Every structure is written in structure tokens, then in C-alpha cells.
Amino acid sequence: MARTKANSRGYSLRKVNTREVKQRFLIVCEGAKTEPNYFRSFRVPKNVAEIDVQGLGENPSKLVQSAKELNKQEEYDQVWCVFDRNSWTIEDFNNAIKNAEAQGFKVAYSNEAFELWYVLHFEFLNTGIPRSDYLRKLTSLFGRTYEKNSETIYDELFEKQGIAIKNAENLLKQYAPHIPAKDNPSTTVHLLVQELNKFIL
């Protein structure tokens, strides 16, 4: 039988035994490098779950369509679409979320930029700022130049991950009703992070 345990950050993790079927994740990202580099860094044992991360460089609506096509080719247990509000139209952003949910996919969006998730590791941010300001803010928070496509950022932020999750949750609570395209800043990246954490033994 599967057991649960808590990791060093206090989160309940699902212990998966070898008799259980692997969870197969498909994570399709709007960005070609930033988001894929982050999610590929999760240390999920291959005998527990398979994670297919793809950086497609597409707008949100096209991204969801690509996820649908990829899921037809190989059936996944969980499909996640990762994209930003960025400069995309409200219609494109909203339709992408709606279409993803209609397919049974999950969405890890950021309004306005994925870098909001990184900032939340350091501080609670509830004021919308331009995309370019996130880069300057992260440079200040890291105490060095922020590298957008860093392959080590997961490890650099790991110890603060619990803080980021709480900040993201508290940020969403501030919006009622919750309207993703208008709620700036906001993110649901923590939901995907928490799901992946269940499979880290």
C-alpha cells in the first residue's frame, strides 16, 4: 500500500510503491527555456513518475492545442499548460484557460510573468509591475544579475519553496471574484509545484 510522509518543508508527500502504475506528466510551456529548465530540475525518481517537459514557444491558445495533440499521441495521467498573461490578448489568455480545463488539463499560469513565482520565494508581492521590472527585482533579490534561462535556479530557490507556495496562495485569496486575466499579480504555478512534490521521495 502507498504511504504518506512529510518532507523537510512540512508538506505531505505521497510515497508510491513499485506496484503502482507510474504517473505520467506532460508539462507544455510557453517559454522555450526558462520554465522548462525549472520543471526539469525536480528530482522525481523515474521509477515513480515520468515527466515530459516541452518548451514550445507558442501563445496560450496554440499551446493548449499542442498539448491536446501530444496527449493523443501518448496518453498522460496529468497534462499541465504553463503560460503567462504577458502581452497576449485577454481573449487568448481566457480562452486558453477555458479550453485547457475543457480537455481535463491543468493550468499553471502567471500574470504577468513566470518570474513572479521566483519573486514570491523572497517576498510577498501584491502590486502589478511591468515584465521588465521583474528582471531588475530578481537581480536585486539575488544580489547578482538574474539569468533568465538559468539551469540552476531550482536548486538556488529550493530552500525557499515553502515560502513561495504560501505567498502564492495568499495572493490568490486577495481576489474575489478570481479573474485570472485581470488579477495582476497572480500565479497558479504553485499548484504544479505541489503536485510534482508528491512524487519526490
PDB file of C-alpha atoms in Angstrom:
ATOM      1  CA  MET A   1       0.000   0.000   0.000  1.00  0.00           C
ATOM      2  CA  ALA A   2       1.043   3.579  -0.562  1.00  0.00           C
ATOM      3  CA  ARG A   3       2.118   5.555   2.481  1.00  0.00           C
ATOM      4  CA  THR A   4       2.366   9.262   3.103  1.00  0.00           C
ATOM      5  CA  LYS A   5       5.172  11.120   4.762  1.00  0.00           C
ATOM      6  CA  ALA A   6       6.216  14.710   5.270  1.00  0.00           C
ATOM      7  CA  ASN A   7       9.274  16.255   3.680  1.00  0.00           C
ATOM      8  CA  SER A   8      11.635  18.743   5.342  1.00  0.00           C
ATOM      9  CA  ARG A   9       9.294  21.604   4.466  1.00  0.00           C
ATOM     10  CA  GLY A  10       6.347  20.009   6.228  1.00  0.00           C
ATOM     11  CA  TYR A  11       4.341  19.090   3.136  1.00  0.00           C
ATOM     12  CA  SER A  12       2.666  15.714   2.938  1.00  0.00           C
ATOM     13  CA  LEU A  13       4.218  13.622   0.212  1.00  0.00           C
ATOM     14  CA  ARG A  14       2.689  10.509  -1.303  1.00  0.00           C
ATOM     15  CA  LYS A  15       5.013   7.538  -1.119  1.00  0.00           C
ATOM     16  CA  VAL A  16       4.482   5.476  -4.239  1.00  0.00           C
ATOM     17  CA  ASN A  17       5.464   1.836  -4.186  1.00  0.00           C
ATOM     18  CA  THR A  18       6.742  -0.117  -7.157  1.00  0.00           C
ATOM     19  CA  ARG A  19       3.462  -1.964  -7.641  1.00  0.00           C
ATOM     20  CA  GLU A  20       1.627   1.234  -8.527  1.00  0.00           C
ATOM     21  CA  VAL A  21       1.415   2.475 -12.084  1.00  0.00           C
ATOM     22  CA  LYS A  22       3.734   5.406 -12.825  1.00  0.00           C
ATOM     23  CA  GLN A  23       2.222   8.843 -13.066  1.00  0.00           C
ATOM     24  CA  ARG A  24       2.989  10.318 -16.464  1.00  0.00           C
ATOM     25  CA  PHE A  25       3.157  14.101 -16.632  1.00  0.00           C
ATOM     26  CA  LEU A  26       3.125  16.250 -19.739  1.00  0.00           C
ATOM     27  CA  ILE A  27       4.155  19.825 -18.985  1.00  0.00           C
ATOM     28  CA  VAL A  28       3.943  22.129 -22.000  1.00  0.00           C
ATOM     29  CA  CYS A  29       5.459  25.576 -21.521  1.00  0.00           C
ATOM     30  CA  GLU A  30       5.017  28.831 -23.375  1.00  0.00           C
ATOM     31  CA  GLY A  31       8.684  29.650 -22.817  1.00  0.00           C
ATOM     32  CA  ALA A  32      11.352  27.700 -24.648  1.00  0.00           C
ATOM     33  CA  LYS A  33      13.897  27.632 -21.794  1.00  0.00           C
ATOM     34  CA  THR A  34      13.019  29.467 -18.546  1.00  0.00           C
ATOM     35  CA  GLU A  35      10.077  27.321 -17.457  1.00  0.00           C
ATOM     36  CA  PRO A  36      11.340  24.003 -18.915  1.00  0.00           C
ATOM     37  CA  ASN A  37      14.705  24.412 -17.163  1.00  0.00           C
ATOM     38  CA  TYR A  38      12.901  24.928 -13.859  1.00  0.00           C
ATOM     39  CA  PHE A  39      10.493  21.983 -14.109  1.00  0.00           C
ATOM     40  CA  ARG A  40      13.100  19.576 -15.476  1.00  0.00           C
ATOM     41  CA  SER A  41      15.082  20.147 -12.281  1.00  0.00           C
ATOM     42  CA  PHE A  42      12.538  18.456  -9.996  1.00  0.00           C
ATOM     43  CA  ARG A  43      14.180  15.314  -8.647  1.00  0.00           C
ATOM     44  CA  VAL A  44      11.324  12.911  -9.235  1.00  0.00           C
ATOM     45  CA  PRO A  45      12.624   9.309  -9.419  1.00  0.00           C
ATOM     46  CA  LYS A  46      11.991   7.749 -12.825  1.00  0.00           C
ATOM     47  CA  ASN A  47      10.551   4.614 -11.225  1.00  0.00           C
ATOM     48  CA  VAL A  48       7.884   6.762  -9.549  1.00  0.00           C
ATOM     49  CA  ALA A  49       6.822   9.210 -12.260  1.00  0.00           C
ATOM     50  CA  GLU A  50       7.761  10.243 -15.773  1.00  0.00           C
ATOM     51  CA  ILE A  51       7.849  13.943 -16.578  1.00  0.00           C
ATOM     52  CA  ASP A  52       7.844  15.116 -20.184  1.00  0.00           C
ATOM     53  CA  VAL A  53       8.583  18.864 -20.244  1.00  0.00           C
ATOM     54  CA  GLN A  54       8.351  20.712 -23.534  1.00  0.00           C
ATOM     55  CA  GLY A  55       9.091  24.378 -24.237  1.00  0.00           C
ATOM     56  CA  LEU A  56       7.038  25.189 -27.304  1.00  0.00           C
ATOM     57  CA  GLY A  57       7.340  28.971 -27.610  1.00  0.00           C
ATOM     58  CA  GLU A  58       3.656  29.376 -28.523  1.00  0.00           C
ATOM     59  CA  ASN A  59       0.831  31.682 -27.467  1.00  0.00           C
ATOM     60  CA  PRO A  60      -1.533  30.275 -24.806  1.00  0.00           C
ATOM     61  CA  SER A  61      -4.311  29.101 -27.154  1.00  0.00           C
ATOM     62  CA  LYS A  62      -1.889  27.381 -29.525  1.00  0.00           C
ATOM     63  CA  LEU A  63      -0.098  25.860 -26.534  1.00  0.00           C
ATOM     64  CA  VAL A  64      -3.301  24.187 -25.322  1.00  0.00           C
ATOM     65  CA  GLN A  65      -3.974  22.859 -28.818  1.00  0.00           C
ATOM     66  CA  SER A  66      -0.452  21.431 -28.992  1.00  0.00           C
ATOM     67  CA  ALA A  67      -0.956  19.802 -25.585  1.00  0.00           C
ATOM     68  CA  LYS A  68      -4.145  18.196 -26.884  1.00  0.00           C
ATOM     69  CA  GLU A  69      -2.313  16.777 -29.892  1.00  0.00           C
ATOM     70  CA  LEU A  70       0.598  15.482 -27.797  1.00  0.00           C
ATOM     71  CA  ASN A  71      -1.803  13.841 -25.355  1.00  0.00           C
ATOM     72  CA  LYS A  72      -3.483  11.999 -28.231  1.00  0.00           C
ATOM     73  CA  GLN A  73      -0.131  10.564 -29.318  1.00  0.00           C
ATOM     74  CA  GLU A  74       0.751   9.344 -25.819  1.00  0.00           C
ATOM     75  CA  GLU A  75      -1.793   9.259 -23.038  1.00  0.00           C
ATOM     76  CA  TYR A  76      -0.657  11.093 -19.908  1.00  0.00           C
ATOM     77  CA  ASP A  77      -2.083  10.966 -16.393  1.00  0.00           C
ATOM     78  CA  GLN A  78      -1.667  14.704 -15.932  1.00  0.00           C
ATOM     79  CA  VAL A  79      -1.314  17.411 -18.561  1.00  0.00           C
ATOM     80  CA  TRP A  80      -0.245  20.882 -17.442  1.00  0.00           C
ATOM     81  CA  CYS A  81      -0.149  24.021 -19.565  1.00  0.00           C
ATOM     82  CA  VAL A  82       2.288  26.676 -18.328  1.00  0.00           C
ATOM     83  CA  PHE A  83       1.925  30.178 -19.731  1.00  0.00           C
ATOM     84  CA  ASP A  84       1.970  33.875 -18.854  1.00  0.00           C
ATOM     85  CA  ARG A  85      -0.529  36.676 -19.277  1.00  0.00           C
ATOM     86  CA  ASN A  86       2.346  38.671 -20.794  1.00  0.00           C
ATOM     87  CA  SER A  87       1.308  40.734 -23.829  1.00  0.00           C
ATOM     88  CA  TRP A  88      -1.235  38.193 -25.065  1.00  0.00           C
ATOM     89  CA  THR A  89      -4.806  39.406 -25.528  1.00  0.00           C
ATOM     90  CA  ILE A  90      -7.299  38.862 -22.720  1.00  0.00           C
ATOM     91  CA  GLU A  91      -9.359  36.754 -25.132  1.00  0.00           C
ATOM     92  CA  ASP A  92      -6.417  34.473 -25.942  1.00  0.00           C
ATOM     93  CA  PHE A  93      -5.476  34.087 -22.279  1.00  0.00           C
ATOM     94  CA  ASN A  94      -9.046  33.389 -21.101  1.00  0.00           C
ATOM     95  CA  ASN A  95      -9.799  31.003 -23.974  1.00  0.00           C
ATOM     96  CA  ALA A  96      -6.617  29.058 -23.259  1.00  0.00           C
ATOM     97  CA  ILE A  97      -7.630  28.502 -19.630  1.00  0.00           C
ATOM     98  CA  LYS A  98     -11.188  27.584 -20.621  1.00  0.00           C
ATOM     99  CA  ASN A  99     -10.080  25.187 -23.374  1.00  0.00           C
ATOM    100  CA  ALA A 100      -7.461  23.556 -21.169  1.00  0.00           C
ATOM    101  CA  GLU A 101     -10.000  22.868 -18.429  1.00  0.00           C
ATOM    102  CA  ALA A 102     -12.478  21.505 -21.007  1.00  0.00           C
ATOM    103  CA  GLN A 103      -9.817  18.956 -22.012  1.00  0.00           C
ATOM    104  CA  GLY A 104      -9.215  17.980 -18.398  1.00  0.00           C
ATOM    105  CA  PHE A 105      -5.829  19.714 -18.444  1.00  0.00           C
ATOM    106  CA  LYS A 106      -4.488  21.823 -15.584  1.00  0.00           C
ATOM    107  CA  VAL A 107      -3.091  25.331 -15.919  1.00  0.00           C
ATOM    108  CA  ALA A 108      -0.099  26.885 -14.178  1.00  0.00           C
ATOM    109  CA  TYR A 109      -0.385  30.484 -15.331  1.00  0.00           C
ATOM    110  CA  SER A 110       1.331  33.663 -14.242  1.00  0.00           C
ATOM    111  CA  ASN A 111       0.012  37.185 -14.535  1.00  0.00           C
ATOM    112  CA  GLU A 112       2.114  38.875 -15.667  1.00  0.00           C
ATOM    113  CA  ALA A 113       5.304  36.817 -15.870  1.00  0.00           C
ATOM    114  CA  PHE A 114       6.637  33.438 -14.720  1.00  0.00           C
ATOM    115  CA  GLU A 115       9.285  35.364 -12.781  1.00  0.00           C
ATOM    116  CA  LEU A 116       6.561  36.325 -10.290  1.00  0.00           C
ATOM    117  CA  TRP A 117       6.889  32.761  -8.970  1.00  0.00           C
ATOM    118  CA  TYR A 118      10.595  33.367  -8.352  1.00  0.00           C
ATOM    119  CA  VAL A 119       9.968  36.705  -6.608  1.00  0.00           C
ATOM    120  CA  LEU A 120       7.490  35.036  -4.238  1.00  0.00           C
ATOM    121  CA  HIS A 121      10.336  32.920  -2.857  1.00  0.00           C
ATOM    122  CA  PHE A 122      11.746  36.121  -1.357  1.00  0.00           C
ATOM    123  CA  GLU A 123       8.750  38.348  -0.650  1.00  0.00           C
ATOM    124  CA  PHE A 124       5.015  38.787  -0.928  1.00  0.00           C
ATOM    125  CA  LEU A 125       4.253  40.933  -3.968  1.00  0.00           C
ATOM    126  CA  ASN A 126       0.697  42.168  -4.493  1.00  0.00           C
ATOM    127  CA  THR A 127       1.358  45.146  -6.782  1.00  0.00           C
ATOM    128  CA  GLY A 128       1.420  44.674 -10.543  1.00  0.00           C
ATOM    129  CA  ILE A 129       4.726  45.611 -12.154  1.00  0.00           C
ATOM    130  CA  PRO A 130       5.891  45.591 -15.796  1.00  0.00           C
ATOM    131  CA  ARG A 131       7.540  42.420 -17.067  1.00  0.00           C
ATOM    132  CA  SER A 132      10.934  44.115 -17.367  1.00  0.00           C
ATOM    133  CA  ASP A 133      10.786  45.162 -13.694  1.00  0.00           C
ATOM    134  CA  TYR A 134      10.710  41.510 -12.618  1.00  0.00           C
ATOM    135  CA  LEU A 135      14.197  41.065 -14.067  1.00  0.00           C
ATOM    136  CA  ARG A 136      15.517  44.078 -12.169  1.00  0.00           C
ATOM    137  CA  LYS A 137      13.783  42.962  -8.973  1.00  0.00           C
ATOM    138  CA  LEU A 138      15.255  39.474  -9.155  1.00  0.00           C
ATOM    139  CA  THR A 139      18.724  40.883  -9.774  1.00  0.00           C
ATOM    140  CA  SER A 140      18.306  42.878  -6.564  1.00  0.00           C
ATOM    141  CA  LEU A 141      16.889  39.916  -4.595  1.00  0.00           C
ATOM    142  CA  PHE A 142      19.613  37.518  -5.741  1.00  0.00           C
ATOM    143  CA  GLY A 143      22.351  40.105  -5.247  1.00  0.00           C
ATOM    144  CA  ARG A 144      23.670  39.335  -8.727  1.00  0.00           C
ATOM    145  CA  THR A 145      22.465  39.575 -12.312  1.00  0.00           C
ATOM    146  CA  TYR A 146      19.393  37.406 -12.807  1.00  0.00           C
ATOM    147  CA  GLU A 147      19.918  34.928 -15.644  1.00  0.00           C
ATOM    148  CA  LYS A 148      16.586  34.356 -17.361  1.00  0.00           C
ATOM    149  CA  ASN A 149      17.351  30.877 -18.709  1.00  0.00           C
ATOM    150  CA  SER A 150      19.320  29.618 -15.715  1.00  0.00           C
ATOM    151  CA  GLU A 151      19.623  25.846 -15.367  1.00  0.00           C
ATOM    152  CA  THR A 152      20.398  26.067 -11.636  1.00  0.00           C
ATOM    153  CA  ILE A 153      17.613  28.338 -10.386  1.00  0.00           C
ATOM    154  CA  TYR A 154      15.538  25.457  -8.983  1.00  0.00           C
ATOM    155  CA  ASP A 155      18.383  24.492  -6.668  1.00  0.00           C
ATOM    156  CA  GLU A 156      19.051  28.126  -5.751  1.00  0.00           C
ATOM    157  CA  LEU A 157      15.431  28.658  -4.721  1.00  0.00           C
ATOM    158  CA  PHE A 158      14.658  25.218  -3.276  1.00  0.00           C
ATOM    159  CA  GLU A 159      15.004  26.109   0.414  1.00  0.00           C
ATOM    160  CA  LYS A 160      12.544  28.997  -0.022  1.00  0.00           C
ATOM    161  CA  GLN A 161       9.937  26.986  -1.922  1.00  0.00           C
ATOM    162  CA  GLY A 162       7.584  26.688   1.054  1.00  0.00           C
ATOM    163  CA  ILE A 163       7.567  30.489   1.397  1.00  0.00           C
ATOM    164  CA  ALA A 164       6.716  30.885  -2.301  1.00  0.00           C
ATOM    165  CA  ILE A 165       3.791  28.457  -2.046  1.00  0.00           C
ATOM    166  CA  LYS A 166       2.308  30.315   0.927  1.00  0.00           C
ATOM    167  CA  ASN A 167       2.787  33.685  -0.789  1.00  0.00           C
ATOM    168  CA  ALA A 168       1.132  32.421  -3.982  1.00  0.00           C
ATOM    169  CA  GLU A 169      -1.824  31.039  -2.019  1.00  0.00           C
ATOM    170  CA  ASN A 170      -2.248  34.291  -0.077  1.00  0.00           C
ATOM    171  CA  LEU A 171      -2.043  36.290  -3.286  1.00  0.00           C
ATOM    172  CA  LEU A 172      -4.930  34.370  -4.860  1.00  0.00           C
ATOM    173  CA  LYS A 173      -7.030  34.885  -1.722  1.00  0.00           C
ATOM    174  CA  GLN A 174      -6.929  38.641  -2.331  1.00  0.00           C
ATOM    175  CA  TYR A 175      -9.008  38.352  -5.481  1.00  0.00           C
ATOM    176  CA  ALA A 176     -12.756  37.898  -5.266  1.00  0.00           C
ATOM    177  CA  PRO A 177     -14.101  37.029  -7.694  1.00  0.00           C
ATOM    178  CA  HIS A 178     -10.970  35.473  -9.166  1.00  0.00           C
ATOM    179  CA  ILE A 179     -10.429  36.624 -12.783  1.00  0.00           C
ATOM    180  CA  PRO A 180      -7.027  35.330 -13.984  1.00  0.00           C
ATOM    181  CA  ALA A 181      -6.615  37.780 -16.884  1.00  0.00           C
ATOM    182  CA  LYS A 182      -7.219  40.779 -14.633  1.00  0.00           C
ATOM    183  CA  ASP A 183      -5.630  39.608 -11.368  1.00  0.00           C
ATOM    184  CA  ASN A 184      -2.169  41.151 -11.645  1.00  0.00           C
ATOM    185  CA  PRO A 185      -0.069  39.865  -9.985  1.00  0.00           C
ATOM    186  CA  SER A 186      -1.226  36.280  -9.547  1.00  0.00           C
ATOM    187  CA  THR A 187       0.007  32.781 -10.294  1.00  0.00           C
ATOM    188  CA  THR A 188      -1.030  29.147 -10.035  1.00  0.00           C
ATOM    189  CA  VAL A 189       2.460  27.734 -10.627  1.00  0.00           C
ATOM    190  CA  HIS A 190       2.477  26.571  -7.006  1.00  0.00           C
ATOM    191  CA  LEU A 191      -0.262  24.043  -7.822  1.00  0.00           C
ATOM    192  CA  LEU A 192       2.008  22.272 -10.303  1.00  0.00           C
ATOM    193  CA  VAL A 193       4.944  22.508  -7.896  1.00  0.00           C
ATOM    194  CA  GLN A 194       2.887  20.889  -5.128  1.00  0.00           C
ATOM    195  CA  GLU A 195       1.754  18.119  -7.472  1.00  0.00           C
ATOM    196  CA  LEU A 196       5.321  17.300  -8.519  1.00  0.00           C
ATOM    197  CA  ASN A 197       6.449  17.383  -4.890  1.00  0.00           C
ATOM    198  CA  LYS A 198       4.110  14.473  -4.127  1.00  0.00           C
ATOM    199  CA  PHE A 199       6.405  12.226  -6.154  1.00  0.00           C
ATOM    200  CA  ILE A 200       9.728  13.303  -4.634  1.00  0.00           C
ATOM    201  CA  LEU A 201      10.613  10.522  -2.226  1.00  0.00           C
TER     202      LEU A 201
END
